[in-house]
C-alpha positions as MATLAB code, in Angstrom:
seq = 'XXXXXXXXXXXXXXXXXXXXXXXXXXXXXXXXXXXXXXXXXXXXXXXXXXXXXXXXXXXXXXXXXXXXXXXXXXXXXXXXXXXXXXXXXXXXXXXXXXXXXXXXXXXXXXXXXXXXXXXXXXXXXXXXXXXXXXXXXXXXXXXXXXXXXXXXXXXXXXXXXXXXXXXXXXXXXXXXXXXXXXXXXXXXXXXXXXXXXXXXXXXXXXXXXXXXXXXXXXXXXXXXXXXXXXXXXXXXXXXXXXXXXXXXXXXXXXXXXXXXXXXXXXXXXXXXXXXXXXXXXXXXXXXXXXXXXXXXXXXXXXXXXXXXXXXXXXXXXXXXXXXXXXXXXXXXXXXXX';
ca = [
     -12.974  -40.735  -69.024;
     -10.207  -42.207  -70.524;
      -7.767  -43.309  -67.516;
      -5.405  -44.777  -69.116;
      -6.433  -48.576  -67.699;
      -6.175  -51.677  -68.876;
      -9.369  -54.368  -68.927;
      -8.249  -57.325  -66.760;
      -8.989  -61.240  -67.202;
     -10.543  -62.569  -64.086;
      -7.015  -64.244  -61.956;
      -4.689  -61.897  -63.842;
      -2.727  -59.413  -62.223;
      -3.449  -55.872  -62.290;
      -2.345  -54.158  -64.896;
      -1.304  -50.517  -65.445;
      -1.151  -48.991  -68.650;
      -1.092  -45.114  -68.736;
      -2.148  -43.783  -72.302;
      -0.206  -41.054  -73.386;
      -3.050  -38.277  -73.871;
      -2.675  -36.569  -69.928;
       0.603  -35.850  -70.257;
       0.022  -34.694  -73.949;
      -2.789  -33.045  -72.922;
      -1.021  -31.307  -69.462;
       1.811  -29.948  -71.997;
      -0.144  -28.444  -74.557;
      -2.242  -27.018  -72.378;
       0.240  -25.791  -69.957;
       2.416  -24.637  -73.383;
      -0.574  -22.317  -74.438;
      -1.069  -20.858  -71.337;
       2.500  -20.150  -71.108;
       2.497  -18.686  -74.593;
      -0.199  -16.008  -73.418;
       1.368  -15.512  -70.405;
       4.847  -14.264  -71.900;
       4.685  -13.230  -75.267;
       4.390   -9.258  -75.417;
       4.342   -6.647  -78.319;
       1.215   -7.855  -80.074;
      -1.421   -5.485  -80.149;
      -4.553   -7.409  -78.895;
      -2.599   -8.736  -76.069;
      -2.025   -5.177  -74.928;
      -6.266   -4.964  -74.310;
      -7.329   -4.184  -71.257;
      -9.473   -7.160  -71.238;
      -6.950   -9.546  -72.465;
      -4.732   -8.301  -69.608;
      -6.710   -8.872  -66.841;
      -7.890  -12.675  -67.977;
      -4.161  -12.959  -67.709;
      -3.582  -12.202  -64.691;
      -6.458  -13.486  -63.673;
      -5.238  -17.064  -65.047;
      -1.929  -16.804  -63.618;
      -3.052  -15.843  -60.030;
      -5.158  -18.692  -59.790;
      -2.708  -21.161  -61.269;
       0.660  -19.802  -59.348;
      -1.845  -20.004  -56.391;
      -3.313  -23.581  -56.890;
       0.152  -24.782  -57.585;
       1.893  -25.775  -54.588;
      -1.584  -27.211  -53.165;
      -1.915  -29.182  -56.209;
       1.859  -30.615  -55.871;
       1.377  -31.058  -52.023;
      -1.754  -33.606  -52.708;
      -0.840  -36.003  -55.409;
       2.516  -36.250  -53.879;
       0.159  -37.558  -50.372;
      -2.062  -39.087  -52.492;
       0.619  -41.189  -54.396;
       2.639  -41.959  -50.802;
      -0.467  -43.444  -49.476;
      -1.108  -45.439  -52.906;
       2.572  -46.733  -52.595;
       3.335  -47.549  -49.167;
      -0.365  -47.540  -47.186;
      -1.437  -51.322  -46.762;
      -4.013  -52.257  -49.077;
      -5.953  -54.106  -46.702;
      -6.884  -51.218  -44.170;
      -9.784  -50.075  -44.472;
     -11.197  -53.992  -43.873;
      -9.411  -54.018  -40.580;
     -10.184  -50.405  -39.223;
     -13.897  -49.859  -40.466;
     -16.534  -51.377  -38.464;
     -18.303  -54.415  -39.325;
     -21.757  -52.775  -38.933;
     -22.662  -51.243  -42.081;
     -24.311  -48.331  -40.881;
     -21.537  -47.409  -38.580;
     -19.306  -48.085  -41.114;
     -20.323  -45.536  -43.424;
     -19.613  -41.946  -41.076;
     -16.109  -43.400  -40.743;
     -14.887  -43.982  -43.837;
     -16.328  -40.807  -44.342;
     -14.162  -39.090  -41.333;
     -10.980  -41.390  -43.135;
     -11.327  -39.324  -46.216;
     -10.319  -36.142  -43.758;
      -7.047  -37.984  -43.003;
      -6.116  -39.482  -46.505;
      -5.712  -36.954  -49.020;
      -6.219  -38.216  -52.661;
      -7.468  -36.724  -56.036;
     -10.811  -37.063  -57.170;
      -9.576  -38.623  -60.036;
      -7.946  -41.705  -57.921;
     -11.191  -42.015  -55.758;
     -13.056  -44.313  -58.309;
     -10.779  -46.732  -58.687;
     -10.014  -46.609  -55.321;
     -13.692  -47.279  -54.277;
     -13.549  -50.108  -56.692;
     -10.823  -52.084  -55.112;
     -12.508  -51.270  -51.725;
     -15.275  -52.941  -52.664;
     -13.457  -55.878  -54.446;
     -11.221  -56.183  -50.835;
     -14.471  -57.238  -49.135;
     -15.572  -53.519  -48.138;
     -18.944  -52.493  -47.895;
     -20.086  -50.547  -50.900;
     -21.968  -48.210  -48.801;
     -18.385  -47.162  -47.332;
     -16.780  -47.678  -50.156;
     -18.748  -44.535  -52.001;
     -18.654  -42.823  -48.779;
     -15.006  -42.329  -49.190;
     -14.904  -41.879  -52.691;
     -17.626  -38.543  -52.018;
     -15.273  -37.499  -49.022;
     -11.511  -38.470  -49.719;
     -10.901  -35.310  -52.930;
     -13.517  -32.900  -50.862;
     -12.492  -32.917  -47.104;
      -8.574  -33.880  -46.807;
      -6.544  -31.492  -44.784;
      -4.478  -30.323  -48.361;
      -7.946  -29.091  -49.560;
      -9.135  -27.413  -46.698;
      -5.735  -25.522  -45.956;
      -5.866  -24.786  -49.563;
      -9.787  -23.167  -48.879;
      -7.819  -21.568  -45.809;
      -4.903  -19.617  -48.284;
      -7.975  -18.553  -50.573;
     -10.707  -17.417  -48.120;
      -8.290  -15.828  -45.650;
      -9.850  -14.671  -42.888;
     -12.649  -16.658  -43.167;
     -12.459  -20.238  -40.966;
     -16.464  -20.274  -41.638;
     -15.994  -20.974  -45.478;
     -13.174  -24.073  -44.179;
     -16.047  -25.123  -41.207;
     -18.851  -24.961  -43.780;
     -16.963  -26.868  -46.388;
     -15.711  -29.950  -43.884;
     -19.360  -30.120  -42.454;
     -21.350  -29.890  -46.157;
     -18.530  -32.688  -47.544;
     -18.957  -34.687  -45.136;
     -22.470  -34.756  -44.230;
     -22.925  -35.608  -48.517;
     -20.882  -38.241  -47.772;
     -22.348  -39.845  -45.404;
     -25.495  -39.232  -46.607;
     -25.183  -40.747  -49.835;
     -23.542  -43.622  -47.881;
     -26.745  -44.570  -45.745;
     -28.583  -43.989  -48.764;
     -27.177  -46.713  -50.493;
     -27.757  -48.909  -47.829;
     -31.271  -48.230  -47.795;
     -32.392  -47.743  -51.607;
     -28.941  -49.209  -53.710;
     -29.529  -52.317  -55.582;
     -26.574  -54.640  -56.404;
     -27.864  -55.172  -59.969;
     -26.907  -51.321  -60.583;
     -23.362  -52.354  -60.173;
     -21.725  -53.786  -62.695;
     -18.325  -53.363  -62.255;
     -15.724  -54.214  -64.658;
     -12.238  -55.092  -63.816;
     -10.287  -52.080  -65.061;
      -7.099  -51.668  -62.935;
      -5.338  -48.890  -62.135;
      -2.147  -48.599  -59.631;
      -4.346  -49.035  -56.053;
      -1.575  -50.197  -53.479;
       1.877  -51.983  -53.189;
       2.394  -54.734  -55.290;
       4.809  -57.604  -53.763;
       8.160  -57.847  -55.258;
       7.707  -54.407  -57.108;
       9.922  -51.139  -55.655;
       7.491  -49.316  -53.441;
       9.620  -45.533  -54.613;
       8.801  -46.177  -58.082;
       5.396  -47.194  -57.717;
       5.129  -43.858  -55.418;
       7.042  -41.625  -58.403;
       4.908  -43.388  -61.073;
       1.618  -42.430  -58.805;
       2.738  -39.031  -58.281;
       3.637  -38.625  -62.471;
       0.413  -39.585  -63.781;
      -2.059  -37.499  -61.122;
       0.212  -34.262  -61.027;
      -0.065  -34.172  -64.979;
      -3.699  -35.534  -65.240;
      -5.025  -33.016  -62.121;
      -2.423  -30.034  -63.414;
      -3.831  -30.107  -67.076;
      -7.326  -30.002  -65.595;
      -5.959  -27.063  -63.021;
      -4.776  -24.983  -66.176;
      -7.763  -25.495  -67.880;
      -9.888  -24.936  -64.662;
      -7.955  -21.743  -64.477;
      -8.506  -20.699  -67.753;
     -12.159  -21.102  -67.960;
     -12.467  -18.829  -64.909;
     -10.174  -16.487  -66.228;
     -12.791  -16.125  -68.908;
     -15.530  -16.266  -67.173;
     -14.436  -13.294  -64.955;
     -13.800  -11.401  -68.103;
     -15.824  -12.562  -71.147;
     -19.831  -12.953  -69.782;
     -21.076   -9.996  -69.436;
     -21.879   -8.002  -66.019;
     -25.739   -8.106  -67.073;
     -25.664  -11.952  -67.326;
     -23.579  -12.494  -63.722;
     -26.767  -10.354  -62.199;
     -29.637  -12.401  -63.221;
     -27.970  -15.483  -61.473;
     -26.199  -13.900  -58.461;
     -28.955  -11.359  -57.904;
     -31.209  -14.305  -57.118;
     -29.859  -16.777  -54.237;
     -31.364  -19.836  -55.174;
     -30.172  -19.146  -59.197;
     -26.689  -18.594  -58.116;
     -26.334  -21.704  -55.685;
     -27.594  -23.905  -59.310;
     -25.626  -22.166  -61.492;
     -22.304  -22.446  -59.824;
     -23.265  -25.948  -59.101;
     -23.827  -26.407  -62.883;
     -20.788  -24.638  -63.241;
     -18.633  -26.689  -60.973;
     -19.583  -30.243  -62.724;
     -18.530  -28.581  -66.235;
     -14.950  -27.127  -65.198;
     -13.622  -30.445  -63.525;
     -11.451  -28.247  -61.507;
      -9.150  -30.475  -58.867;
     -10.209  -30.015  -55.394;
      -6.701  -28.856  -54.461;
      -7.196  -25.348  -56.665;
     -11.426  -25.107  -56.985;
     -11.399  -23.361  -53.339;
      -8.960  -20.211  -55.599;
     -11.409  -20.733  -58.087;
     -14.504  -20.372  -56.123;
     -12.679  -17.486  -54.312;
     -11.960  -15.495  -58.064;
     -16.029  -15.534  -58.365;
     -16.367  -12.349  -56.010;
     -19.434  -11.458  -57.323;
     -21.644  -14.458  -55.970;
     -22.807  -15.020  -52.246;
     -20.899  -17.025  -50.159;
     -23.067  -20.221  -50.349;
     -22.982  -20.271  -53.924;
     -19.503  -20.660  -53.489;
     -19.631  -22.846  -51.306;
     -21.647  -25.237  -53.358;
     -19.235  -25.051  -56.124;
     -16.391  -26.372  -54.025;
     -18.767  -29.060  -52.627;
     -19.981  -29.985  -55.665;
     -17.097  -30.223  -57.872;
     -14.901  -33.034  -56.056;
     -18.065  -35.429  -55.925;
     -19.508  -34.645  -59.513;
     -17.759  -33.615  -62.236;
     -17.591  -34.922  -65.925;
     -14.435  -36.421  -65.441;
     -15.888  -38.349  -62.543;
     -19.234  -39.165  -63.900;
     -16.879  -40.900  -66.918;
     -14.864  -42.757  -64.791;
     -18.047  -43.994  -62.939;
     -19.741  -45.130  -65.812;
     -16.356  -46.946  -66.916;
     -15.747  -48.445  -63.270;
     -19.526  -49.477  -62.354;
     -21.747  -48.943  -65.320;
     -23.747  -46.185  -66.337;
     -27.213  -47.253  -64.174;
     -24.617  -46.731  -61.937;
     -23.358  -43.588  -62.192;
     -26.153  -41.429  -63.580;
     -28.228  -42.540  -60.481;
     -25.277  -42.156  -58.308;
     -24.175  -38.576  -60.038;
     -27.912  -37.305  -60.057;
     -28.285  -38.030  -55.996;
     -24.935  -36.778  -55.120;
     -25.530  -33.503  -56.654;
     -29.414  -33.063  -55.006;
     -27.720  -34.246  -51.637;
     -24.708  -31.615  -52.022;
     -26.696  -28.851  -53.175;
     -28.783  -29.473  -50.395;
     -26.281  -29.131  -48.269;
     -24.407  -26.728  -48.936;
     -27.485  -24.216  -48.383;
     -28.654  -25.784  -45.040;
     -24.499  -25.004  -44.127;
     -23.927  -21.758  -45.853;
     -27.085  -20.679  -44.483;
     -26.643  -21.440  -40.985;
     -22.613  -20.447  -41.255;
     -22.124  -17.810  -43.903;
];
């Protein structure tokens, strides 16, 4: 996944240097689905079908929205002005123990999925266990309170869907975190120094660092959110009613599929609980799983994984997480759905 980062000398400052393609990407994107959106007086755009994969589209975008500008703007406050140093002060020294609560921290400080890498990266490079360090980067996108008020606004009436979600997160997290401790091998990492804006630097103007944070993931996460929205939009409308029955008709088909489904749409975690909500016709763990599943594994992720620690890394690491969140999301959904 192309991040925009620069490769580092070892004693050189970190460097930041945003490529241009997510913001190119965020406008064209965000210009074509305006252009369906608006235009009127062409024929095909009067179809039925077209219609509703338009409103469809919007409703989930207009929806997501506000969520979506709520996180990054936490996410890049705590980049600018949260001490970079901690998580090595407040974690315990106890590996094991450390694990749950960095875990629990990634209820408290939002951030995107698509800071959570790098993030886990300088973690680990600040003396942190890696066990915690992946911990948080499983439970920070999936469990922060923008995320689960946002699964609030699109399951109303439903504090289950919010309980199951915080307990099948976190309880992936954690898991994946104690089982690095016990079968993780420090010759699977091989982590490269690829920097990207992770806390205050000295001298530099904390606000800027904070707007500069809060530019790059709002475009990045709302080009992904269009597209996210899009896809769904076409899902609802284009595959045909026949198709949606063979998988939601059968319980253990639908929790894979939407699982499958989740890691191909790269939706943000502040708009996949509107998506996941659009997908009326599958049970409520299969929905479940999609909006555990898609903040820990995702292509996006599984790119900037590979980039960060290697690829023995991350295909272990992205295989695992998926098995453990499936997993949980049934034992969850099944006991609170």
């Amino acid at each position: 996944m192309a991040e925009g980062v620069a490769v580092a000398s070892v004693g050189s400052p970190p460097v930041r240097r945003i490529r241009p393609w997510p913001l190119g990407a965020a406008l064209a994107i965000a210009a074509g689905a305006a252009l369906v959106f608006v235009i009127d007086g062409t024929q095909w755009l009067e179809q039925p079908a077209v219609q509703a994969w338009r409103t469809v589209c919007l409703a989930i975008t207009v929806q997501a929205l506000p969520f979506l500008l709520l996180g990054t703007a936490l996410s890049g406050a705590i980049n600018a002005f949260v001490p970079a140093d901690l998580f090595t002060r407040v974690l315990p020294e106890r590996a094991a123990l450390a694990v749950p609560v960095a875990g629990l921290a990634g209820a408290v400080l939002p951030g995107c999925e698509c800071a959570s890498v790098p993030v886990a990266n300088s973690l680990i490079r600040r003396g942190v266990t890696p066990a915690a360090a992946f911990a948080f980067l499983l439970s920070a996108p999936a469990v922060n309170p923008v995320v689960l008020t946002a699964t609030a606004v699109a399951f109303p009436g439903d504090p289950a869907m919010v309980a199951a979600r915080l307990l099948a997160s976190l309880a992936t997290a954690a898991v994946m975190g104690w089982l690095w401790l016990w079968l993780g091998k420090e010759e699977w990492l091989r982590p490269v120094l690829r920097h990207r804006h992770t806390g205050h630097e000295h001298g530099g103007s904390r606000w800027n660092e904070f707007r500069l944070g809060f530019q790059h993931d709002f475009l990045h996460a709302g080009g992904f959110l269009v597209l996210g929205a899009m896809a769904a939009a076409t899902f609802n409308v284009a595959v045909p009613r026949a198709v949606l029955d063979t998988f939601s008709g059968s319980p253990w088909l639908s929790v894979l599929f939407l699982a499958g489904l989740a890691v191909l749409l790269a939706v943000c975690s502040e708009a996949d609980a509107f998506v996941a909500a659009s997908l009326s016709g599958f049970a409520p763990t299969a929905r479940l799983a999609f909006m555990v599943v898609g903040p820990m594994v995702d292509l996006k992720l599984i790119a900037l994984q590979a980039g960060t620690f290697g690829r023995a890394f991350a295909w272990r690491f992205s295989t695992v997480t998926t098995v453990v969140a499936v997993a949980a999301s049934v034992l969850c959904g099944g006991a609170l759905l």
